[in-house]
CSV table of N, CA and C and ligand atoms in Angstrom, one decimal:
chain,number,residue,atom,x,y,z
A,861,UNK,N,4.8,1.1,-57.4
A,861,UNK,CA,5.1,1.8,-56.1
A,861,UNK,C,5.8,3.1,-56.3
A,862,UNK,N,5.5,4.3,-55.5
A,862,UNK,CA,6.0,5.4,-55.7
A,862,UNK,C,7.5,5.9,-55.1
A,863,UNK,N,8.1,6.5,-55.3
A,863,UNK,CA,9.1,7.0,-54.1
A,863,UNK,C,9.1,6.9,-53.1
A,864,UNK,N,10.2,6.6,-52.4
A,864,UNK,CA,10.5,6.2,-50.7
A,864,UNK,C,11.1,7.2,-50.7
A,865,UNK,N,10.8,7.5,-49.2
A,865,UNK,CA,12.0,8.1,-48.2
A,865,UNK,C,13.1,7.4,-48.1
A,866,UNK,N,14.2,7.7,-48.2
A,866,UNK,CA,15.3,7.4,-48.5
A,866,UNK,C,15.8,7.3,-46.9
A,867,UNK,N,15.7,6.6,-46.4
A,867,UNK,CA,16.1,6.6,-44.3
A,867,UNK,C,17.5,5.5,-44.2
A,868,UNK,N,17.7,4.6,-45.4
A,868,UNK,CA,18.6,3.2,-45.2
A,868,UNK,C,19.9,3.8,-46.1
A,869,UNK,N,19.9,4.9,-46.9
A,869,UNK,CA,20.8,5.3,-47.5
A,869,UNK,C,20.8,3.9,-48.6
A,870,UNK,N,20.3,3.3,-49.1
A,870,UNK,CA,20.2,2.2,-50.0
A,870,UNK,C,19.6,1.8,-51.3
A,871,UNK,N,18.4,3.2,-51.3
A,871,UNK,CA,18.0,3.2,-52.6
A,871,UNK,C,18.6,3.3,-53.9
A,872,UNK,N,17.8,3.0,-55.1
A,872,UNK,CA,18.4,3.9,-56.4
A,872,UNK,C,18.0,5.3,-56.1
A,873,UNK,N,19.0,6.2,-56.6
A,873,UNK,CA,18.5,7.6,-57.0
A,873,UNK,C,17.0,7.6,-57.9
A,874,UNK,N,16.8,7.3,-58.3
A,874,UNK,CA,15.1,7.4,-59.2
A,874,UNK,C,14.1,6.6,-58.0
A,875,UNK,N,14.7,6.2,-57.1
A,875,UNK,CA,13.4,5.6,-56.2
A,875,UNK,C,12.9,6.5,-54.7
A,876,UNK,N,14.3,7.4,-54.9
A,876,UNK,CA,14.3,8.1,-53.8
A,876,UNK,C,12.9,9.5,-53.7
A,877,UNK,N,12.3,9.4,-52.5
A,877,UNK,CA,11.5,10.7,-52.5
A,877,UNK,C,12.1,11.8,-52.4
A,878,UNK,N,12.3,12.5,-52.8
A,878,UNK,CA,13.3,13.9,-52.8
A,878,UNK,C,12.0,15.0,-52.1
A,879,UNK,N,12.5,15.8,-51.9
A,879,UNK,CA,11.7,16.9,-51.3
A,879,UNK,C,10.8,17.4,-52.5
A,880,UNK,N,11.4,18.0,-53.8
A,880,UNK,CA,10.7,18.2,-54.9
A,880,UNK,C,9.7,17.1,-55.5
A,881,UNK,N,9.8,15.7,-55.4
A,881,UNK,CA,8.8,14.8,-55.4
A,881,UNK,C,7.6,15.0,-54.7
A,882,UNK,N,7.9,15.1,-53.6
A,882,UNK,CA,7.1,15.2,-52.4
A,882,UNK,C,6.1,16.3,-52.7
A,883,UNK,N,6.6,17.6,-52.8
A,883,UNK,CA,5.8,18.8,-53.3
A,883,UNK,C,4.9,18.5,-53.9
A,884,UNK,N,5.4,17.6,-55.4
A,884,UNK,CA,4.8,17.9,-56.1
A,884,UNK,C,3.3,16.3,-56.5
A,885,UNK,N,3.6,15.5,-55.5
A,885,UNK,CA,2.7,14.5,-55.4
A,885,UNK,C,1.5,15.3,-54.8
A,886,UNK,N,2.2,16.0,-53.3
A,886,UNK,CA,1.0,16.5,-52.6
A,886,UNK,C,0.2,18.1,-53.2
A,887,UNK,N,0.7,18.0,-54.2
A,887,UNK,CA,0.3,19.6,-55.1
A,887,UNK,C,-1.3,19.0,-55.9
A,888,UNK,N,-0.9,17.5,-56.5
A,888,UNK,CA,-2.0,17.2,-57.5
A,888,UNK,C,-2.9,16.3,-56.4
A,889,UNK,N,-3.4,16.5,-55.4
A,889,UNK,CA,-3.9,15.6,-54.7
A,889,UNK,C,-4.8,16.5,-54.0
A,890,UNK,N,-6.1,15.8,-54.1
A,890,UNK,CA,-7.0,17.0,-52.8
A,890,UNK,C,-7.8,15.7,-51.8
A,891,UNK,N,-7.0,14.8,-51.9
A,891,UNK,CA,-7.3,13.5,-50.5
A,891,UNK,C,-6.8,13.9,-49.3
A,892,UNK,N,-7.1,13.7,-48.3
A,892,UNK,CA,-6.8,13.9,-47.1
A,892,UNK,C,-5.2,13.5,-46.8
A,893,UNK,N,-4.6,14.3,-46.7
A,893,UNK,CA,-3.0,14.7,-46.6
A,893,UNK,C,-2.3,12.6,-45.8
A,894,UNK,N,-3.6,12.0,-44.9
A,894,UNK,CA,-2.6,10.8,-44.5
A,894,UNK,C,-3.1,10.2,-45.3
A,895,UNK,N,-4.0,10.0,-46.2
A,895,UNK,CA,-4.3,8.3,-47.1
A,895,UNK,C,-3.0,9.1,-48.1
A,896,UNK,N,-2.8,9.9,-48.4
A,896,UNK,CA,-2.1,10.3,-49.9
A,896,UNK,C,-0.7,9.8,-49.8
A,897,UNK,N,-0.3,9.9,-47.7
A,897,UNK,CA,1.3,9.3,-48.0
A,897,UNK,C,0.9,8.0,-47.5
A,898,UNK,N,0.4,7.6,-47.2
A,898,UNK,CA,0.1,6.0,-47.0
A,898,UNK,C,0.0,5.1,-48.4
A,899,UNK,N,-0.4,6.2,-49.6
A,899,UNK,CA,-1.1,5.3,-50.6
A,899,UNK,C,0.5,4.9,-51.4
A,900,UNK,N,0.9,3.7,-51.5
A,900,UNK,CA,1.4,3.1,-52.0
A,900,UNK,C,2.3,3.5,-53.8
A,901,UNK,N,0.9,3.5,-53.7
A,901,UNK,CA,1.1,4.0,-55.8
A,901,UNK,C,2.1,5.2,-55.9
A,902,UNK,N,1.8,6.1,-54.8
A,902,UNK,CA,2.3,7.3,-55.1
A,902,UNK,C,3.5,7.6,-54.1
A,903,UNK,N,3.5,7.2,-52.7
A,903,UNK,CA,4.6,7.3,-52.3
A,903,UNK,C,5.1,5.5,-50.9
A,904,UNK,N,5.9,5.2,-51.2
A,904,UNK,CA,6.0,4.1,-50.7
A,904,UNK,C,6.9,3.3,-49.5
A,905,UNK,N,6.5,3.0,-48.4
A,905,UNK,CA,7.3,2.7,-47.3
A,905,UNK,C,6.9,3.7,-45.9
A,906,UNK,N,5.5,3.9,-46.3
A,906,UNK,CA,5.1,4.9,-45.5
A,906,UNK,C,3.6,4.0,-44.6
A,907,UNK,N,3.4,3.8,-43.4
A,907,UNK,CA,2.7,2.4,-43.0
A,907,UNK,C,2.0,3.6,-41.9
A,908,UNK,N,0.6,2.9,-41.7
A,908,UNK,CA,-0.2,3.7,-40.9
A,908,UNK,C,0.5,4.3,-39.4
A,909,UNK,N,1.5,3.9,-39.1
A,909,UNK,CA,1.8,4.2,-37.7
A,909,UNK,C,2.8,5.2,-38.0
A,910,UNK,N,3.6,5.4,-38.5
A,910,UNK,CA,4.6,6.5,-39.1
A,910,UNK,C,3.8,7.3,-39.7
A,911,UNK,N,2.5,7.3,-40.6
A,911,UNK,CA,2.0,8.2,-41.2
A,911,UNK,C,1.8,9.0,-40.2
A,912,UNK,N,0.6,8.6,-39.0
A,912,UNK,CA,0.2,9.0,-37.9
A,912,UNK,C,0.8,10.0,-36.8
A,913,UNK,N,2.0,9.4,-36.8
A,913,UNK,CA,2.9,9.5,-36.1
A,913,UNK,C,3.7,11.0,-36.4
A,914,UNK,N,4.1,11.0,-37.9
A,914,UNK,CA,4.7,12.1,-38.8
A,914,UNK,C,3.8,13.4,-38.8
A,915,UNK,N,2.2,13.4,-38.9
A,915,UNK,CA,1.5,14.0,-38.8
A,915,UNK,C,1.7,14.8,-38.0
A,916,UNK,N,1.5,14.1,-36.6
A,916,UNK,CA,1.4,14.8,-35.0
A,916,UNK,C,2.7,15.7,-34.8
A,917,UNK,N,3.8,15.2,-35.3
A,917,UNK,CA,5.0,15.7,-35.2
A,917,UNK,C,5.7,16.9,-36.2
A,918,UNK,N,4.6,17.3,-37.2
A,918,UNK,CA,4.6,17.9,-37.9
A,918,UNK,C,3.5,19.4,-37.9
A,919,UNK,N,2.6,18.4,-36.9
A,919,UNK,CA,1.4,19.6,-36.4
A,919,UNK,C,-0.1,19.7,-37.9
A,920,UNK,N,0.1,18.2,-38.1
A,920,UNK,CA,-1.0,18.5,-39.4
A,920,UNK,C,-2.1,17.9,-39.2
A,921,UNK,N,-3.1,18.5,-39.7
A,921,UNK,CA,-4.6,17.4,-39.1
A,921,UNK,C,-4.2,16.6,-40.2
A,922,UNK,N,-5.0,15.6,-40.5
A,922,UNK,CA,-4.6,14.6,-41.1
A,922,UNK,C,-5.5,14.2,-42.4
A,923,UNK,N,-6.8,15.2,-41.9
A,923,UNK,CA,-7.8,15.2,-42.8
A,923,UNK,C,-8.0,16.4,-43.9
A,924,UNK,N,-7.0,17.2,-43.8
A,924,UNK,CA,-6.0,18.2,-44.6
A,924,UNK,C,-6.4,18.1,-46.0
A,925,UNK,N,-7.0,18.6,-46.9
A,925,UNK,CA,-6.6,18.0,-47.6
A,925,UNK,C,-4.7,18.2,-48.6
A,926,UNK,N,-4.7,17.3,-49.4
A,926,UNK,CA,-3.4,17.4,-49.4
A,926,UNK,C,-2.7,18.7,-50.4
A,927,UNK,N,-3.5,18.6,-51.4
A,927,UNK,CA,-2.9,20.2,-51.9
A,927,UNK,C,-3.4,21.4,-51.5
A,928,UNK,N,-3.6,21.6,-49.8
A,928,UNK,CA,-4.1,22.5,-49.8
A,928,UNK,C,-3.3,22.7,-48.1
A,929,UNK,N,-2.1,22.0,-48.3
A,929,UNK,CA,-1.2,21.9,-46.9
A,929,UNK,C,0.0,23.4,-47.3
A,930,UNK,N,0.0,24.4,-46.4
A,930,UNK,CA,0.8,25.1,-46.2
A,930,UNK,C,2.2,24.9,-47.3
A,931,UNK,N,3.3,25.5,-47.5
A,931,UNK,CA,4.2,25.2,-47.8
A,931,UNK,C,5.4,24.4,-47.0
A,932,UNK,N,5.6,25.9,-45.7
A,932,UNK,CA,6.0,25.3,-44.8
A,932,UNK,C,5.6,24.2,-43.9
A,933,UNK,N,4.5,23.5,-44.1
A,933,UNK,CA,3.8,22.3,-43.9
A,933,UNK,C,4.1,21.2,-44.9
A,934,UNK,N,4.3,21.7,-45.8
A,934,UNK,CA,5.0,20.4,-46.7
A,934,UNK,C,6.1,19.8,-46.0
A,935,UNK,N,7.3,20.9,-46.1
A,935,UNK,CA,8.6,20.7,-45.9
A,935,UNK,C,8.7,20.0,-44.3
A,936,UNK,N,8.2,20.3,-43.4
A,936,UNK,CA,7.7,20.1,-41.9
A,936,UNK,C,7.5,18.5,-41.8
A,937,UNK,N,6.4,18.3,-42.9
A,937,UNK,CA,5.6,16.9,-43.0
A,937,UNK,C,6.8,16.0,-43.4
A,938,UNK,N,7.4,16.3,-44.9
A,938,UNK,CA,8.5,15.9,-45.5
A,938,UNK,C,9.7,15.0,-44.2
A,939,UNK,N,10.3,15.9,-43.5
A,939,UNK,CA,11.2,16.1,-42.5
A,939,UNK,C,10.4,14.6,-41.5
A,940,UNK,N,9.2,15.5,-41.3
A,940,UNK,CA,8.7,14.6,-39.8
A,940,UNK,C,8.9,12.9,-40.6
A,941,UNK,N,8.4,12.8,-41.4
A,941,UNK,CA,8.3,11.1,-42.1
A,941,UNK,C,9.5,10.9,-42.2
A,942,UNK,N,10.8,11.1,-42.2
A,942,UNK,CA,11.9,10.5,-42.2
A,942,UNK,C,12.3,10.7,-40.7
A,943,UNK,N,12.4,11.6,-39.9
A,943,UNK,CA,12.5,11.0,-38.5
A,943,UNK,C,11.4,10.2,-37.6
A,944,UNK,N,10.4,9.9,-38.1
A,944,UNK,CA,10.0,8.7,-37.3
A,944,UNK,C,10.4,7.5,-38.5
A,945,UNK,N,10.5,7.7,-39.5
A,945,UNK,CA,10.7,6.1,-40.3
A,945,UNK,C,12.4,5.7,-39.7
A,946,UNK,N,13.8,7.1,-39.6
A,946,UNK,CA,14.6,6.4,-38.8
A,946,UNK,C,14.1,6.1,-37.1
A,947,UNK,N,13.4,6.5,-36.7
A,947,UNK,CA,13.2,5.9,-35.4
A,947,UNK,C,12.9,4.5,-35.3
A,948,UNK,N,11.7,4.2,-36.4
A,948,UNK,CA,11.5,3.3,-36.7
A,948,UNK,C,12.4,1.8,-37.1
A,949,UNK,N,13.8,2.6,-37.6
A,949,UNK,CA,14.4,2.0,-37.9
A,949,UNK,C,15.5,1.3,-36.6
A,950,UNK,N,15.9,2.3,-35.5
A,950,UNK,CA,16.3,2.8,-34.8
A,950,UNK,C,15.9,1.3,-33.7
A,951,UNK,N,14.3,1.6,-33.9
A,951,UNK,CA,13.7,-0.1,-33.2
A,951,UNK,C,13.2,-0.9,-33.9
A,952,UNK,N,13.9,-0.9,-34.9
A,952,UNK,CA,13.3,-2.7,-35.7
A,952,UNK,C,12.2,-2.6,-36.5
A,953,UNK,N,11.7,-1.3,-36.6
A,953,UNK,CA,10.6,-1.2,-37.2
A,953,UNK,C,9.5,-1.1,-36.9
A,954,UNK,N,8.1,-1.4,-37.0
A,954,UNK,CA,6.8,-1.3,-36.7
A,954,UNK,C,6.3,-3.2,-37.5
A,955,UNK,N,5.8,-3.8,-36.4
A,955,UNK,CA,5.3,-5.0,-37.3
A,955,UNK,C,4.6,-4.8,-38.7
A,956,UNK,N,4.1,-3.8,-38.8
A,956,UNK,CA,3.0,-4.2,-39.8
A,956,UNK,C,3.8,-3.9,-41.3
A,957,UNK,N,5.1,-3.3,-41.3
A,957,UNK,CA,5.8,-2.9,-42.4
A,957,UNK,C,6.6,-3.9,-42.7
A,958,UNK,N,7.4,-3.4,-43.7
A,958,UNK,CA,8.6,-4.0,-44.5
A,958,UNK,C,9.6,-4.2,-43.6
A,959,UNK,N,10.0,-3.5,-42.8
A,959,UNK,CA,11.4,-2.8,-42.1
A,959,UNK,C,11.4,-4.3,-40.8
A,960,UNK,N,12.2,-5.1,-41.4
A,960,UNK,CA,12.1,-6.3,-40.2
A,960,UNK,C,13.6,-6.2,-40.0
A,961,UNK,N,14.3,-6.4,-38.7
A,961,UNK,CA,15.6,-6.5,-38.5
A,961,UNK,C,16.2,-7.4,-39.6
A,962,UNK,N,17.5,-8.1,-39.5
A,962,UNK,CA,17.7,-8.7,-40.1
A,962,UNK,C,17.9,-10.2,-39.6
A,963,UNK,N,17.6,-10.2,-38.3
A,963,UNK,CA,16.8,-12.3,-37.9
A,963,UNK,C,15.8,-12.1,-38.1
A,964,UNK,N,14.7,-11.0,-38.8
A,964,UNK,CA,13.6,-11.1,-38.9
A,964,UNK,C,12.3,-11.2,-37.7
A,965,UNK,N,13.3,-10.4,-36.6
A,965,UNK,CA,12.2,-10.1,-35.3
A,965,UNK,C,11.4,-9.0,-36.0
A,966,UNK,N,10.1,-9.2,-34.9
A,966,UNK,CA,9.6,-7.6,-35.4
A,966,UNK,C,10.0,-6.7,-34.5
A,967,UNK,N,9.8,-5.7,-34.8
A,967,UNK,CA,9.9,-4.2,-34.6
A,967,UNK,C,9.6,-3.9,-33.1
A,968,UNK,N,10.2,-3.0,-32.4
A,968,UNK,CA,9.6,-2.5,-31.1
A,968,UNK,C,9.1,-1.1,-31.2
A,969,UNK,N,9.2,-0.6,-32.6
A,969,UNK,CA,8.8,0.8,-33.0
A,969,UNK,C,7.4,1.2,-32.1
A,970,UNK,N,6.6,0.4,-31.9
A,970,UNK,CA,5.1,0.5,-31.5
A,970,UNK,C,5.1,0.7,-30.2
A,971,UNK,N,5.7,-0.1,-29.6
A,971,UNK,CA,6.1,0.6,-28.1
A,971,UNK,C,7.1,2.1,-27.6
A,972,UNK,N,7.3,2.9,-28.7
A,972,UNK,CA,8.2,3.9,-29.0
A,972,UNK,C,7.0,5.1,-29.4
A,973,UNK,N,5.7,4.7,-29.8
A,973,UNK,CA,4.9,5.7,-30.4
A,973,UNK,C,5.0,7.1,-30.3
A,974,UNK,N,4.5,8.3,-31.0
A,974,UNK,CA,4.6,9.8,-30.8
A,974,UNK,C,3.1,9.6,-30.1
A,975,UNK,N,1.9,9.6,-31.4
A,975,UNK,CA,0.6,9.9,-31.0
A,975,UNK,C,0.2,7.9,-31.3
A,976,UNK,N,0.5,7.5,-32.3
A,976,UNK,CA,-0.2,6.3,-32.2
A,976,UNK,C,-0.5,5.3,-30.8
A,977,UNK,N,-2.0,5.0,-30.8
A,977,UNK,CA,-2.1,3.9,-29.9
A,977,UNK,C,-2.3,4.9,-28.3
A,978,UNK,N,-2.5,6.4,-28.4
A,978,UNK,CA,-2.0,7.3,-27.5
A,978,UNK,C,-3.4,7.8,-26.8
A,979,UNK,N,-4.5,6.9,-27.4
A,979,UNK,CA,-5.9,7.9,-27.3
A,979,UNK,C,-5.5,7.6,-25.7
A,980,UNK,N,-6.3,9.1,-25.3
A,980,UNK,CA,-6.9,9.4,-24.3
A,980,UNK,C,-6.0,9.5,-23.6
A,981,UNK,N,-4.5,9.4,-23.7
A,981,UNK,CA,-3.0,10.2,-23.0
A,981,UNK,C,-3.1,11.6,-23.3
A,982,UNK,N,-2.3,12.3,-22.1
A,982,UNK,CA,-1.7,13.7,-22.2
A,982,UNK,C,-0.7,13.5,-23.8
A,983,UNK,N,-1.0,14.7,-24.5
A,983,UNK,CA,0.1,14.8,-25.4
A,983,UNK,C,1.0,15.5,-25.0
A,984,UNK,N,1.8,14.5,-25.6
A,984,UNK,CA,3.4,15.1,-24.4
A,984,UNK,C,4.2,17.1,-24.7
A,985,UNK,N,3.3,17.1,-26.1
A,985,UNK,CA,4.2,18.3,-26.9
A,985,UNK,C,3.1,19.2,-25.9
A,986,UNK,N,1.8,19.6,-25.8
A,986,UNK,CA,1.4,21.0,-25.5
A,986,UNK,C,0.8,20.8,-23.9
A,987,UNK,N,0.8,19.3,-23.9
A,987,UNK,CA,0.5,18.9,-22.5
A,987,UNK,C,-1.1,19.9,-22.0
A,988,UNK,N,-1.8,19.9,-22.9
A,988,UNK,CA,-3.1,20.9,-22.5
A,988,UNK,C,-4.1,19.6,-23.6
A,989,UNK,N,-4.0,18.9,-24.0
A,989,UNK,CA,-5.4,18.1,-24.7
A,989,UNK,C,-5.0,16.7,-24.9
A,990,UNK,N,-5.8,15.6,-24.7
A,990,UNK,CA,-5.8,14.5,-24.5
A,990,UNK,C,-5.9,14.0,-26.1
A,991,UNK,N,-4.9,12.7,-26.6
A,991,UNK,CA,-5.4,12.3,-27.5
A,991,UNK,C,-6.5,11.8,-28.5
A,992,UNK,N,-7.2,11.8,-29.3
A,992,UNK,CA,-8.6,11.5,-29.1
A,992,UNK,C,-7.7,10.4,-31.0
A,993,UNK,N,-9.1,9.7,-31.4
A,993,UNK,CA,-9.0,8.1,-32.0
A,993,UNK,C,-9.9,8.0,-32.7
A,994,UNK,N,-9.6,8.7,-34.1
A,994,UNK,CA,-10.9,7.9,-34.9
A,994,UNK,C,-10.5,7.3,-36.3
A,995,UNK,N,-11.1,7.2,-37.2
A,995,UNK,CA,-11.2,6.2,-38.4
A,995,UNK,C,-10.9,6.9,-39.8
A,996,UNK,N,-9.6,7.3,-40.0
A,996,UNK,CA,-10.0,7.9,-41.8
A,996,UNK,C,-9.2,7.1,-42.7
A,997,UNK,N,-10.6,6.6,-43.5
A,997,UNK,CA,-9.8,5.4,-44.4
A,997,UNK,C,-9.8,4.1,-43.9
A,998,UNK,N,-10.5,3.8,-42.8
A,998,UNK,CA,-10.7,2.5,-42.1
A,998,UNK,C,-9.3,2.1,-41.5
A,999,UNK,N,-8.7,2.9,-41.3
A,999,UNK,CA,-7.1,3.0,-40.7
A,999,UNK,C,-7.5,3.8,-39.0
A,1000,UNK,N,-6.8,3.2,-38.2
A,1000,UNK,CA,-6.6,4.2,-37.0
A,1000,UNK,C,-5.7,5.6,-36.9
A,1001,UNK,N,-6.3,6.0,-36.5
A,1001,UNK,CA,-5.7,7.7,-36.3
A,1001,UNK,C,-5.8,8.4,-35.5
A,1002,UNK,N,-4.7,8.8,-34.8
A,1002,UNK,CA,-4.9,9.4,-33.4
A,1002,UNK,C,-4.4,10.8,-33.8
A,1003,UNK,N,-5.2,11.8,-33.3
A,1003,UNK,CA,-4.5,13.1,-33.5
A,1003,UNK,C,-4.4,14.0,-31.6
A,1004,UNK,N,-3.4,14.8,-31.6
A,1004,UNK,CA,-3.7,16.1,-30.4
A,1004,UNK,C,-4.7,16.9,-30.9
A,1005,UNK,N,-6.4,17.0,-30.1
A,1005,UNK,CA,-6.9,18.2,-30.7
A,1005,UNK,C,-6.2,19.6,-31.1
A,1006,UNK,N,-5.0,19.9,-29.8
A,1006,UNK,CA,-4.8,21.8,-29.8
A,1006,UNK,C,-3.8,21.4,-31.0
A,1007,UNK,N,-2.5,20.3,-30.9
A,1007,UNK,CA,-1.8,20.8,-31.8
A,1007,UNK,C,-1.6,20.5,-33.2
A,1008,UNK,N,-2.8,19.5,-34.0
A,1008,UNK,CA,-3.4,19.7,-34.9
A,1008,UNK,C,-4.6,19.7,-35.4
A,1009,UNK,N,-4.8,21.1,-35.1
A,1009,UNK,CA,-6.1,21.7,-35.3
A,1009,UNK,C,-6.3,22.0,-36.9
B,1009,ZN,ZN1,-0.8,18.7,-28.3
């Protein structure tokens, strides 16, 4: 498993994703910017709904590919994945991850969504284009057409 975002303050130092990790995962990678942080091997604690989610709030298509993301789109993207994984945290998590309270309820993260689960809602950020819902990676993905174009 790759580096985590460090959101619990709990890691080892060697487990933690640092910003310079990050760079440099998405430098050797020309996959589409959301399977690369979803993919496990290389970066880890990162679940389709946060990926999704981090994107929109970062302004990245998602079909990007990954070394081929802006700089200041790194750092943006970097940022965005730790405030929705603490939001995440914030409500218990998202069912489908690791992140279970501690009685082991699930998560109400999913009822908290940015873009996930959002097709065909106003997006709240440019309020000019409807969610739209498709498939990359056999995962769901919702993107804002205007604000990641
Ligand atoms: Zn938008």
């Amino acid at each position: 498993m790759g580096p985590e975002p460090d959101v619990t303050g709990k890691l080892d130092e060697e487990n933690i994703l640092t910003l310079g990790k990050f760079k440099d995962i998405l430098s050797k990678s020309g996959k589409p910017v959301k399977l690369l942080i979803m993919d496990q091997e290389k970066i880890g604690g990162v679940g389709n709904i946060y990926a999704t989610d981090a994107l929109w709030l970062a302004k990245v298509n998602p079909k990007t590919p990954a070394n081929k993301l802006q700089r200041d789109k790194v750092t943006e993207l970097y940022k965005a994945i730790h405030t929705v994984l603490k939001a995440g945290l914030k409500y218990g998590g998202a069912s489908e991850l690791a992140f279970v309270t501690p009685d082991g309820a699930e998560g109400e993260y999913q009822n908290h969504t940015l873009a996930y689960g959002q097709q065909g809602k106003l997006c709240s950020r440019c309020k000019k284009a409807k969610f739209e819902k498709y498939f990359l990676g056999g995962r769901g993905t919702y993107i804002c057409p205007i604000c990641q174009k």
